[in-house]
Coordinates of C-alpha atoms in Angstrom, one line a residue:
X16 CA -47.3 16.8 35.7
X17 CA -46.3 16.3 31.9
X18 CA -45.6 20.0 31.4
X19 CA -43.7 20.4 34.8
X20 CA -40.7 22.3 33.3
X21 CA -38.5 22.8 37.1
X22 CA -38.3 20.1 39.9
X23 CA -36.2 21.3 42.7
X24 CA -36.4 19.1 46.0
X25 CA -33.2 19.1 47.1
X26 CA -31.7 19.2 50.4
X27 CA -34.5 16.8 52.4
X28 CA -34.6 13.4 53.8
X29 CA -35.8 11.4 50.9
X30 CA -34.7 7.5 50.4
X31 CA -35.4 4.8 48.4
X32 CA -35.0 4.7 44.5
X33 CA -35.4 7.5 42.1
X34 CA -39.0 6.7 40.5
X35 CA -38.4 5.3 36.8
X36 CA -41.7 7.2 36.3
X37 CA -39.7 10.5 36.0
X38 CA -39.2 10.1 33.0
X39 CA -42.2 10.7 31.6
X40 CA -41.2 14.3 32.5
X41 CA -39.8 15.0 29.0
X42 CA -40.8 18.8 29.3
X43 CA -38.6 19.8 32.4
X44 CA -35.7 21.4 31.9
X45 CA -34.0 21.8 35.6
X46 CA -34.2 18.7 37.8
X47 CA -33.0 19.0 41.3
X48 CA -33.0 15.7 43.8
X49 CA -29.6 16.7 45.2
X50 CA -29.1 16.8 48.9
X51 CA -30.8 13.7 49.6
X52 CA -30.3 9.5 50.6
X53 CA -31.6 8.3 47.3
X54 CA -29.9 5.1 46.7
X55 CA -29.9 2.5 43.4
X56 CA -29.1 3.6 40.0
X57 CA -29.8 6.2 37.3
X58 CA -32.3 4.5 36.0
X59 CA -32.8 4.4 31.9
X60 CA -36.0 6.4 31.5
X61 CA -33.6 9.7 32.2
X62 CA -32.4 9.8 28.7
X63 CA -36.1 10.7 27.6
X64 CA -35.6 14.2 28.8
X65 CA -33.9 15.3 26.0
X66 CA -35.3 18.9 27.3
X67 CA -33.2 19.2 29.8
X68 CA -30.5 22.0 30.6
X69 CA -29.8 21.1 34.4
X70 CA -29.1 18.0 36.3
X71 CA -28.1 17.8 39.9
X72 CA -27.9 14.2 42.1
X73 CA -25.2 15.5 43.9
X74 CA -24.8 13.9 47.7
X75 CA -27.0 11.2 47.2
X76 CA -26.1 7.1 47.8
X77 CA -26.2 6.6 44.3
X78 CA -24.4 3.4 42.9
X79 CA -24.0 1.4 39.7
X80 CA -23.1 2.1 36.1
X81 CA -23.7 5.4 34.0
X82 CA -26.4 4.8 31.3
X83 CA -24.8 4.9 27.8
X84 CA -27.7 6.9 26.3
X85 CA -27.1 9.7 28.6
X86 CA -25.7 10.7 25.3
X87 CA -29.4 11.7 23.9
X88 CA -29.4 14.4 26.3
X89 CA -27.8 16.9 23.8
X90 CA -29.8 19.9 26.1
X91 CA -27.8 19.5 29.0
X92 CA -25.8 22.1 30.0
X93 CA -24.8 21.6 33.8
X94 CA -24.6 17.8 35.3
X95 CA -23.2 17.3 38.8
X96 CA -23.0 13.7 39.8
X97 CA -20.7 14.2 42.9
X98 CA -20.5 12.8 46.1
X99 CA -22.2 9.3 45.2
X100 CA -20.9 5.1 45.0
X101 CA -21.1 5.7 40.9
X102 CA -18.1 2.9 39.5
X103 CA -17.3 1.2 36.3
X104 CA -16.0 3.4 33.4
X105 CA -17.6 7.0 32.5
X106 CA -18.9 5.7 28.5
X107 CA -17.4 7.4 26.3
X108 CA -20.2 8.6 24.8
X109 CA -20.6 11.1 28.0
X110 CA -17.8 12.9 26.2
X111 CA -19.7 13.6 23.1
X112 CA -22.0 16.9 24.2
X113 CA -20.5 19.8 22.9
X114 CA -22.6 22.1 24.6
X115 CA -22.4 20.8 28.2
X116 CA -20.7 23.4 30.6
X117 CA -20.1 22.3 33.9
X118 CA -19.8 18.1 35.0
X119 CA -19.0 17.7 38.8
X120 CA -18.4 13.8 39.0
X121 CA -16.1 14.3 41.7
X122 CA -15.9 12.0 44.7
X123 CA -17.1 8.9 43.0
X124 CA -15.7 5.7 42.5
X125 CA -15.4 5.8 38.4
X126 CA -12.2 3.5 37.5
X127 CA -11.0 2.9 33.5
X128 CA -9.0 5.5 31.8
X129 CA -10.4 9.0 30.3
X130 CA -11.5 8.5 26.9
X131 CA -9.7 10.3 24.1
X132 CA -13.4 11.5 22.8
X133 CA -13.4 14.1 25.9
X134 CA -11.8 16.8 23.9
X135 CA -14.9 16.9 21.9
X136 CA -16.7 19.0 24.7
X137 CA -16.2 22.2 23.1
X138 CA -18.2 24.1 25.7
X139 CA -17.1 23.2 28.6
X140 CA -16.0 25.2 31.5
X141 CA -15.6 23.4 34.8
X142 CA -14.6 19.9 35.1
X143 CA -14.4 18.4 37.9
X144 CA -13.3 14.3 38.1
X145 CA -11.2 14.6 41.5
X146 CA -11.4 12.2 43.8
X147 CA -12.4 8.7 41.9
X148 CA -9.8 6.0 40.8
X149 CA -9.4 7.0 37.5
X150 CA -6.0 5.2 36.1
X151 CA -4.0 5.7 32.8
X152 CA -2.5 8.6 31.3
X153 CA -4.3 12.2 31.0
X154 CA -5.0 12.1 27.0
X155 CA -3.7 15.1 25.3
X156 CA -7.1 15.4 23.6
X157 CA -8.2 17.8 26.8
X158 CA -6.0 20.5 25.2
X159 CA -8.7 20.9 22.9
X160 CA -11.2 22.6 25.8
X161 CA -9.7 26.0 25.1
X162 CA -13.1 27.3 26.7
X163 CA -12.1 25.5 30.0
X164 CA -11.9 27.7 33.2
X165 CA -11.2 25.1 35.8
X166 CA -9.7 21.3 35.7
X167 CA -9.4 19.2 38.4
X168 CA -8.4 15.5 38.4
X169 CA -6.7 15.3 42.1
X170 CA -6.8 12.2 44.0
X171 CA -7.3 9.6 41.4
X172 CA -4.4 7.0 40.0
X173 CA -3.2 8.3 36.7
X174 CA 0.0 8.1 35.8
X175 CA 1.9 9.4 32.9
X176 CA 3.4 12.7 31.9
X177 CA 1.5 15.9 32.3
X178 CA 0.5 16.6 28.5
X179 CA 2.1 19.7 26.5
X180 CA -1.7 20.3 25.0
X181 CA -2.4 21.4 28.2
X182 CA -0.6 24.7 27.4
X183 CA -3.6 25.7 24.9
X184 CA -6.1 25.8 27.2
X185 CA -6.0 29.5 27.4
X186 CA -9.1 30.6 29.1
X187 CA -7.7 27.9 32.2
X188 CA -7.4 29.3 35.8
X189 CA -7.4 26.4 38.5
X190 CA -5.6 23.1 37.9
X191 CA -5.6 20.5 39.9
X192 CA -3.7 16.9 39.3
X193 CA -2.3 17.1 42.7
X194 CA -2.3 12.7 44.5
X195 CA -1.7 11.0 41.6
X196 CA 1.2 9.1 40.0
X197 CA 2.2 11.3 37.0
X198 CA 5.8 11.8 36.3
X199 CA 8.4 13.4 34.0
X200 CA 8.6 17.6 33.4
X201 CA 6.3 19.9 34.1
X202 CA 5.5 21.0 30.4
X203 CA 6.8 24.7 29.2
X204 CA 3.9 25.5 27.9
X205 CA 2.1 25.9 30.9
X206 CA 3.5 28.9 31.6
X207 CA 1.8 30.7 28.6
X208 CA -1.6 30.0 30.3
X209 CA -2.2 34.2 31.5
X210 CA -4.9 33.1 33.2
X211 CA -4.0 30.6 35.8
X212 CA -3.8 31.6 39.3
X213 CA -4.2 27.6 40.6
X214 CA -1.6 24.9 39.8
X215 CA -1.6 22.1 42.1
X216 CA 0.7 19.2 41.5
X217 CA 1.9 18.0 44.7
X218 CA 2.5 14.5 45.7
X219 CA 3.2 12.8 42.5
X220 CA 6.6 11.4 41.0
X221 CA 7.6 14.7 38.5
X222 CA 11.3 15.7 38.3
X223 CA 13.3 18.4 36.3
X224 CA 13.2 21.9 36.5
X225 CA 10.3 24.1 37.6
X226 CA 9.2 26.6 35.0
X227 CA 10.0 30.0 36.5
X228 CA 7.7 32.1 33.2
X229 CA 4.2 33.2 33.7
X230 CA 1.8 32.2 36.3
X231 CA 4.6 30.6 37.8
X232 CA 5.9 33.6 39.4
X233 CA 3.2 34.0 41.6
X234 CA 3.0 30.1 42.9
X235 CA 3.7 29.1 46.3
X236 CA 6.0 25.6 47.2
X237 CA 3.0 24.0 48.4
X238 CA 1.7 23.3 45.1
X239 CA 4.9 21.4 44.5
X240 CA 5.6 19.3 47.8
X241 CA 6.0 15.7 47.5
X242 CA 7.6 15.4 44.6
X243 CA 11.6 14.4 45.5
X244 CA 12.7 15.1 42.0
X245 CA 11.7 18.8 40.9
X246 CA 14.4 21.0 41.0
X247 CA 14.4 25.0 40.9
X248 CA 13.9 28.2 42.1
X249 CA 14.7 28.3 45.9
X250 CA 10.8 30.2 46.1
X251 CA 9.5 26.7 45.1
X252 CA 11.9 25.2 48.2
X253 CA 13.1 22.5 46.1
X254 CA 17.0 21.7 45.3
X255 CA 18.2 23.4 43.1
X256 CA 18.9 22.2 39.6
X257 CA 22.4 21.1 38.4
X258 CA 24.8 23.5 37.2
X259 CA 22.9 26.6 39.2
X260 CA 23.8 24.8 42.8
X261 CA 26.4 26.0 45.0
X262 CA 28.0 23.3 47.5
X263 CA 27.0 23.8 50.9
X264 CA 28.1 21.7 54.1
X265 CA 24.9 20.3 56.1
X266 CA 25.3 19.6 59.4
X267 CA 23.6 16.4 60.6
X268 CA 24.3 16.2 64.6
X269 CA 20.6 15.8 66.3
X270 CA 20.1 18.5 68.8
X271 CA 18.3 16.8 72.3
X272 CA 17.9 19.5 75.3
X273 CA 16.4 22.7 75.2
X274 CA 14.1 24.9 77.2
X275 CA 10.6 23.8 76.8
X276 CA 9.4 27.2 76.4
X277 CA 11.3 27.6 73.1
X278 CA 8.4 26.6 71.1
X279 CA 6.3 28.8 72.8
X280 CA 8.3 31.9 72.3
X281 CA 8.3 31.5 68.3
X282 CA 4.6 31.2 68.4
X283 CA 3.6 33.8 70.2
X284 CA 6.4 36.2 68.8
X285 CA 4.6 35.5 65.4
X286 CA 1.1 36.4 67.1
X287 CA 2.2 39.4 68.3
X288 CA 3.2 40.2 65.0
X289 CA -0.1 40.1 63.3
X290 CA -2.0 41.3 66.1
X291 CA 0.0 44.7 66.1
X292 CA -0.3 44.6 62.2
X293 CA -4.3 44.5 62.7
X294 CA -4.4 47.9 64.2
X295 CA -6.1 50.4 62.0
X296 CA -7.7 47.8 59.3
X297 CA -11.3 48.9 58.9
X298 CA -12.7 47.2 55.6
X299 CA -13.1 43.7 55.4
X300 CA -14.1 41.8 52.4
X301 CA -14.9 37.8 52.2
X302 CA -12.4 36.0 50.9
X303 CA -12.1 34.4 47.2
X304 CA -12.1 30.4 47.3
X305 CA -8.9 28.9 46.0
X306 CA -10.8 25.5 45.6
X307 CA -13.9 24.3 44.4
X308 CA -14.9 22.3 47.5
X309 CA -18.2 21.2 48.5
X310 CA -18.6 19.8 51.8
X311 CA -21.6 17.4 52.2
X312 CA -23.8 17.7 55.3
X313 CA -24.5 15.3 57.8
X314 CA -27.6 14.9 60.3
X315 CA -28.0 16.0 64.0
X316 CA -28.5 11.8 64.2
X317 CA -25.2 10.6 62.6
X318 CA -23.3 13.2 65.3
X319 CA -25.7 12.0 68.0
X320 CA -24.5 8.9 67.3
X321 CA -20.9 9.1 66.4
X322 CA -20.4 10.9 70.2
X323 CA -22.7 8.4 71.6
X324 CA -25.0 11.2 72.8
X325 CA -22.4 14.0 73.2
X326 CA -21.0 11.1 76.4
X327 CA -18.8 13.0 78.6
X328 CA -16.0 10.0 77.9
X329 CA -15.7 11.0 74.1
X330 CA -15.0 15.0 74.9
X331 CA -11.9 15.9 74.0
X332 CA -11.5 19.9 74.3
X333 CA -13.7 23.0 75.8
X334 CA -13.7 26.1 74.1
X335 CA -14.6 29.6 74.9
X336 CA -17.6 28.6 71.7
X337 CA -18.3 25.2 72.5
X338 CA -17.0 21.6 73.2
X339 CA -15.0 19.1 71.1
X340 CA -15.7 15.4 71.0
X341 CA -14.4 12.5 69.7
X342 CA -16.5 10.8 67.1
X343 CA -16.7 7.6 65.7
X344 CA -19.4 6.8 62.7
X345 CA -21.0 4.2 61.0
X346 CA -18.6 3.9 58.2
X347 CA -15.6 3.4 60.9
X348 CA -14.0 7.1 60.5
X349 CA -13.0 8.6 63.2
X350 CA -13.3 12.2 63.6
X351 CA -13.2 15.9 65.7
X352 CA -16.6 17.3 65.6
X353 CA -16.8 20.8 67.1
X354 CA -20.2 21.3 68.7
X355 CA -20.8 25.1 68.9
X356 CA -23.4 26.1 72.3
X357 CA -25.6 28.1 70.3
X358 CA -26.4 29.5 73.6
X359 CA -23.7 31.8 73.4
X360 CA -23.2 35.5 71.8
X361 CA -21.4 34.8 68.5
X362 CA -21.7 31.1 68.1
X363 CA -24.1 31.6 64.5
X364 CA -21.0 33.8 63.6
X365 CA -18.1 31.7 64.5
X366 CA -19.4 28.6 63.2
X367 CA -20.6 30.7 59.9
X368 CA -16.8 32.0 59.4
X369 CA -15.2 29.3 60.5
X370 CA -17.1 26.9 57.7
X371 CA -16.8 29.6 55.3
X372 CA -12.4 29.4 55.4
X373 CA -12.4 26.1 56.1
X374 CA -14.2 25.3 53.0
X375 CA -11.9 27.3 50.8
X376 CA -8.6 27.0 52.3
X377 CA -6.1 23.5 51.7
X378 CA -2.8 23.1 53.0
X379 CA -0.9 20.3 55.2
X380 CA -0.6 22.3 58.1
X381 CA -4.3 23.5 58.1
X382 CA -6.8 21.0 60.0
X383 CA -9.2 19.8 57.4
X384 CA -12.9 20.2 57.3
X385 CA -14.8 16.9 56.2
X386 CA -18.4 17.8 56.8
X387 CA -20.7 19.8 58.4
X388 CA -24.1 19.6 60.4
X389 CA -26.1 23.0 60.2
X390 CA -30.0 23.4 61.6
X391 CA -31.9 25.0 64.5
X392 CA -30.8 22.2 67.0
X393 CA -27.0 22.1 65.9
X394 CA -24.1 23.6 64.3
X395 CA -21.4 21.2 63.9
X396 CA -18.0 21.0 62.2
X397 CA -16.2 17.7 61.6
X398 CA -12.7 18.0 61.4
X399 CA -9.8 15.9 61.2
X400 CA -8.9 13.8 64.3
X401 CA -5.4 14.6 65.7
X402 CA -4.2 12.0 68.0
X403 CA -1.7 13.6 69.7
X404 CA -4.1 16.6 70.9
X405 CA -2.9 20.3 70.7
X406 CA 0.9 21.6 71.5
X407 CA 0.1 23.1 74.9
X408 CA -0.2 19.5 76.3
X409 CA 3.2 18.7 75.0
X410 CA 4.8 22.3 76.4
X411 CA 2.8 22.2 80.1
X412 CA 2.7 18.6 80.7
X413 CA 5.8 16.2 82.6
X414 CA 4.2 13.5 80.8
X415 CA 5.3 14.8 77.3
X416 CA 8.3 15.6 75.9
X417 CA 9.1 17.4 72.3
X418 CA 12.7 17.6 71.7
X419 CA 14.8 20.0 69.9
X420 CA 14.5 18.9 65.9
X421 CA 10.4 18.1 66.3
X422 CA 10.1 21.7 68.1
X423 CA 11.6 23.1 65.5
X424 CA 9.7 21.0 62.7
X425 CA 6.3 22.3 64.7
X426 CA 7.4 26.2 64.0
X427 CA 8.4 25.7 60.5
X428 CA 4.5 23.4 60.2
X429 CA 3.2 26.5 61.9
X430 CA 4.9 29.1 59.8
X431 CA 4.1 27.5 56.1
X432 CA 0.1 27.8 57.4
X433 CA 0.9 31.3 58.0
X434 CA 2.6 31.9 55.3
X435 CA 0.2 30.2 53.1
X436 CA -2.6 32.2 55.0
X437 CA -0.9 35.5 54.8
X438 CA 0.7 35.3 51.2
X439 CA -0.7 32.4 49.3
X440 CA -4.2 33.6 49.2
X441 CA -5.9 36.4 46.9
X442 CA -7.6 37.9 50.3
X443 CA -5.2 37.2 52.8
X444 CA -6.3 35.7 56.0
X445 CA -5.2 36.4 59.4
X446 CA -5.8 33.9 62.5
X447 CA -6.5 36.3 65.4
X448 CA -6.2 33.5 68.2
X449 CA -3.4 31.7 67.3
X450 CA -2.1 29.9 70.8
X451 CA -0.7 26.6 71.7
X452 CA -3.7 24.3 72.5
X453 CA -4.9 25.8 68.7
X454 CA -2.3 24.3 67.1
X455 CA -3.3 20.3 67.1
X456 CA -1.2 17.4 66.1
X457 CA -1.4 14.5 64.1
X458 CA 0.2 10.9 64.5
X459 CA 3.4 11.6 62.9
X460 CA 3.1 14.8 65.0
X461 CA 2.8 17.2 62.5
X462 CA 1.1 20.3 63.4
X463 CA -2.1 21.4 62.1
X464 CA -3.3 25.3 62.9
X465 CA -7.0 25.1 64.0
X466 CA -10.0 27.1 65.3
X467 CA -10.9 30.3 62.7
X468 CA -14.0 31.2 64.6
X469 CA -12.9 34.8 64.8
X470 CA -10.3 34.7 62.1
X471 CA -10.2 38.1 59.6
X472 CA -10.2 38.7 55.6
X473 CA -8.1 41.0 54.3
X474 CA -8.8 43.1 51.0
X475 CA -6.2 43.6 48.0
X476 CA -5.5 47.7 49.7
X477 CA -4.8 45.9 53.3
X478 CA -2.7 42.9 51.8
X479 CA -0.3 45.5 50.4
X480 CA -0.3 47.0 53.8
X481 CA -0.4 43.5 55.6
X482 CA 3.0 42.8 53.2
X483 CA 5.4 45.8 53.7
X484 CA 7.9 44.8 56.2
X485 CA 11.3 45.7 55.9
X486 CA 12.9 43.7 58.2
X487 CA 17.0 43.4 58.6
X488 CA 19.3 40.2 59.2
X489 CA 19.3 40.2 62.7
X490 CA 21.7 38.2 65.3
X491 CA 23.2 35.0 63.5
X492 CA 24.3 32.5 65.5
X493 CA 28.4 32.7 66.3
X494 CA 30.2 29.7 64.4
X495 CA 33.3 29.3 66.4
X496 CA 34.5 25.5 67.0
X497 CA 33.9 26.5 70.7
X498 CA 30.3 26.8 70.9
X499 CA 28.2 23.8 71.5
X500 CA 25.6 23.3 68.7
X501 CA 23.1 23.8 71.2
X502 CA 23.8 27.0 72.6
X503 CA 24.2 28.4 68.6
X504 CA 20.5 26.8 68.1
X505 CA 18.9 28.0 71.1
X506 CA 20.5 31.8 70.5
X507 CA 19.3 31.7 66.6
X508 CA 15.6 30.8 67.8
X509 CA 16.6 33.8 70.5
X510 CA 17.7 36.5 67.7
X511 CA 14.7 35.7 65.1
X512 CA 12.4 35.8 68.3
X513 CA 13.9 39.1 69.1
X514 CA 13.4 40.4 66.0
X515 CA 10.0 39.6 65.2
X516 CA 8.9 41.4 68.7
X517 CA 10.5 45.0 67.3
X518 CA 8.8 47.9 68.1
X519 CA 8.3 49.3 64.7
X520 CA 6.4 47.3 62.3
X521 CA 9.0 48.1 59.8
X522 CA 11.8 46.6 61.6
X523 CA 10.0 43.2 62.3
X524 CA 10.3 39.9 59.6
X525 CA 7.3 39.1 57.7
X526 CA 6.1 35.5 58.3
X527 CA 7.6 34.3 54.9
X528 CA 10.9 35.4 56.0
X529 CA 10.4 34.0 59.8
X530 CA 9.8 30.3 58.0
X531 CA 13.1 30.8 55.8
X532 CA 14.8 31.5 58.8
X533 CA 13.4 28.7 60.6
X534 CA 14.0 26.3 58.0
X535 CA 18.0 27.0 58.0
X536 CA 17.9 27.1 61.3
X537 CA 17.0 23.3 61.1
X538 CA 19.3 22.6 58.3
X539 CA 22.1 24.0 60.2
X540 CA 21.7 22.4 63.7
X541 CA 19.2 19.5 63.0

């Protein structure tokens, strides 16, 4: 096998060590053991392929240090490492192939800093470190990677401004250092990037003023959330910045008794909505991904044995497409795992769809997709574990009660995911079966929009369609010292109901303008 020039034996069930005698393979050029439960480390004898252009041992159990000769492999072009138990530092001799394109070492658990030497990848176009425990500041030395397309660092512990180089990577479109602990301004630069359709920097410690300028315009507030100090434009729903705020009076008195079917009138006012809008849409199109994910498969034996046999005593939910169970596996994670009864019409295609926007859709109040199991015996989806089970047990139940502020939190959760779904995508996406016991709930009873088994893509043409509402400001709630806060909450809920159940589509509110609402609604009376 000296002159084997492609091994590809990815996706199967092999374990143990890779073989050291692979590399005495110093013709091939494409090396595939991805897929697999290969544990132990690279071993040394890969650096003897110095022939090599691709290198995948993605999804494997692979643990220990990088090989500092990993450097002699100045062929390599594509290298994905990710999903592995790979720690220490990256040596910074990794850094030094100018001609590598695309390095997927995400989901690792690589610790140090990032070398200064990783500007010298000239080449490169996708970079992908998310997920690992990377520390210390991003070095300004990446501004040099003006051929790179997309950056994401996500989920890792580096702290530190956000560099200014970072405005001359000019061919960038998706950045992600969103979970970190960077702080300081979001750099001006940025916004001369033409290219960049992703920014993601939520949940870190930045402050100042949002740039407004380029790609900017087009960014959503989710890509900003969790960081207290950014101030702005009120599309980023942030405070605004000093000098451009007006004084406002906030009323703080916490609202406790209302209908119960209040919730439930919002919700399915906003399905009613979209399902009119539907009518006379034709062409559907799949949709772009927004994210980079990869979602590493499991066996039909880890779910068999996180559900203890699919036991009656861990199901948690029926469907009109399957059953729901809770699962616990080896590792201790507890988890939703959707079995779909492949004996039914449609259950290939709903779990095929439902993977599909799962895997290439994020936001808080979407449930999240952390694997998959997908053969002739079973089609899986493991999902997010929601404690407090789906709103229509909190709405039909005498053992459960939601009071005024958290019903009104659950629209405004509700709304952002369709708002994100609607407007925040480049194919927008619309639900189809959006209903109370889809809407799940986790322990700080946030709500989490589930279920797109039958869920629809919409092309560029229908967006602009899907978009042209002209709604008007409908019934406010009166103001008068008279009327108990209440009433005045319960009648603005009324009106924006009202309104978004018009008989012609022009005269209905658009979702983005239902969650505005919805959100001063709370500030008012909450």
């Amino acid at each position: 096998m000296s002159k084997l020039i492609e091994l590809a034996i990815g996706g199967n069930e092999l374990t143990g060590t890779i073989p050291d005698t692979l590399g005495q393979l110093t013709k091939v050029q494409w090396l595939g053991l991805n897929d697999n439960k290969l544990q132990g480390s690279i071993h040394v004898n890969f650096c003897h392929l110095v022939n090599m252009y691709h290198l995948d041992l993605g999804n494997n159990h692979l643990s220990r240090q990088l090989p500092t000769c990993l450097e002699n492999l100045t062929s390599l072009r594509e290298l994905n490492l990710s999903y592995n138990s790979l720690t220490f530092t990256i040596p910074s001799t990794m850094w030094t192939n100018k001609e590598i394109q695309i390095m997927d070492l995400s989901n690792n658990l690589f610790n140090g800093s990032l070398a200064p030497e990783i500007g010298s990848m000239k080449g490169m176009r996708e970079l992908y470190l998310s997920r690992n425990q990377f520390s210390g500041e991003i070095p300004s030395t990446i501004g040099k990677l003006q051929s790179l397309e997309n950056l994401t660092l996500s989920d890792n512990r580096l702290h530190g401004p956000i560099p200014e180089s970072l405005g001359d990577l000019i061919s960038l479109q998706y950045l992600d250092l969103s979970k970190n602990n960077l702080y300081g301004e979001i750099p001006r630069s940025l916004e001369k990037l033409k290219e960049l359709v992703y920014f993601n920097v939520s949940f870190n410690e930045l402050s100042g003023e949002i740039p407004n300028g380029g790609p900017f315009k087009n960014l959503t507030a989710d890509f900003f959330v969790g960081n207290s100090k950014l101030c702005g434009s009120s599309q980023y729903e942030v405070m605004p910045c000093k000098g451009n705020a007006t004084s406002s009076s906030i009323k703080t008195r916490t609202l406790k008794y209302i209908l119960p079917s209040i919730a439930l009138v919002i919700i399915l006012a906003i399905i009613l909505v979209y399902l009119m809008r539907r009518r006379n849409r034709n062409t559907l199109l799949p949709a772009k991904s927004t994210s980079p994910i990869t979602i590493k498969r499991i066996s039909y034996y880890e779910v068999l044995n996180a559900t203890n046999n699919f036991d009656e005593e861990n199901l948690i939910g029926i469907g009109s497409i399957g059953k729901v169970y809770k699962g616990v596996f080896s590792d201790g994670m507890i988890a939703a795992i959707k079995v779909f009864n492949l004996d039914l019409e449609g259950a290939n295609k709903s779990f095929d769809t439902e993977c599909h926007i799962l895997c290439n859709i994020r936001h808080l109040n979407l449930v999240k997709v952390i694997t998959s199991c997908s053969n002739l015996d079973l089609k899986a989806l493991v999902l997010e574990y929601m404690p407090n089970g789906n709103l229509n047990k909190w709405l039909s139940s005498s053992n459960y009660f939601l009071n005024i502020v958290q019903r009104v939190e659950i629209m405004i959760d509700v709304a952002s995911a369709l708002e994100y779904l609607h407007h925040g995508l480049p194919s927008p996406i619309v639900h189809c079966d959006l209903k109370p016991s889809n809407i799940l709930l986790d322990e700080d009873m946030v709500a989490h929009v589930a279920d797109f088994g039958i869920a629809k893509l919409f092309t560029e043409d229908q967006r602009i369609s899907l978009t042209m509402t002209l709604g008007t400001i409908g019934y406010m709630a009166p103001v008068e010292n008279n009327v108990r806060a209440e009433e005045s909450c319960f009648r603005s809920i009324m009106g924006l109901a009202l309104e978004c159940t018009a008989n012609l589509p022009e005269e209905r509110l658009a979702v983005k303008d239902v969650l505005k609402r919805l959100k001063k609604i709370k500030t008012e009376f909450c």
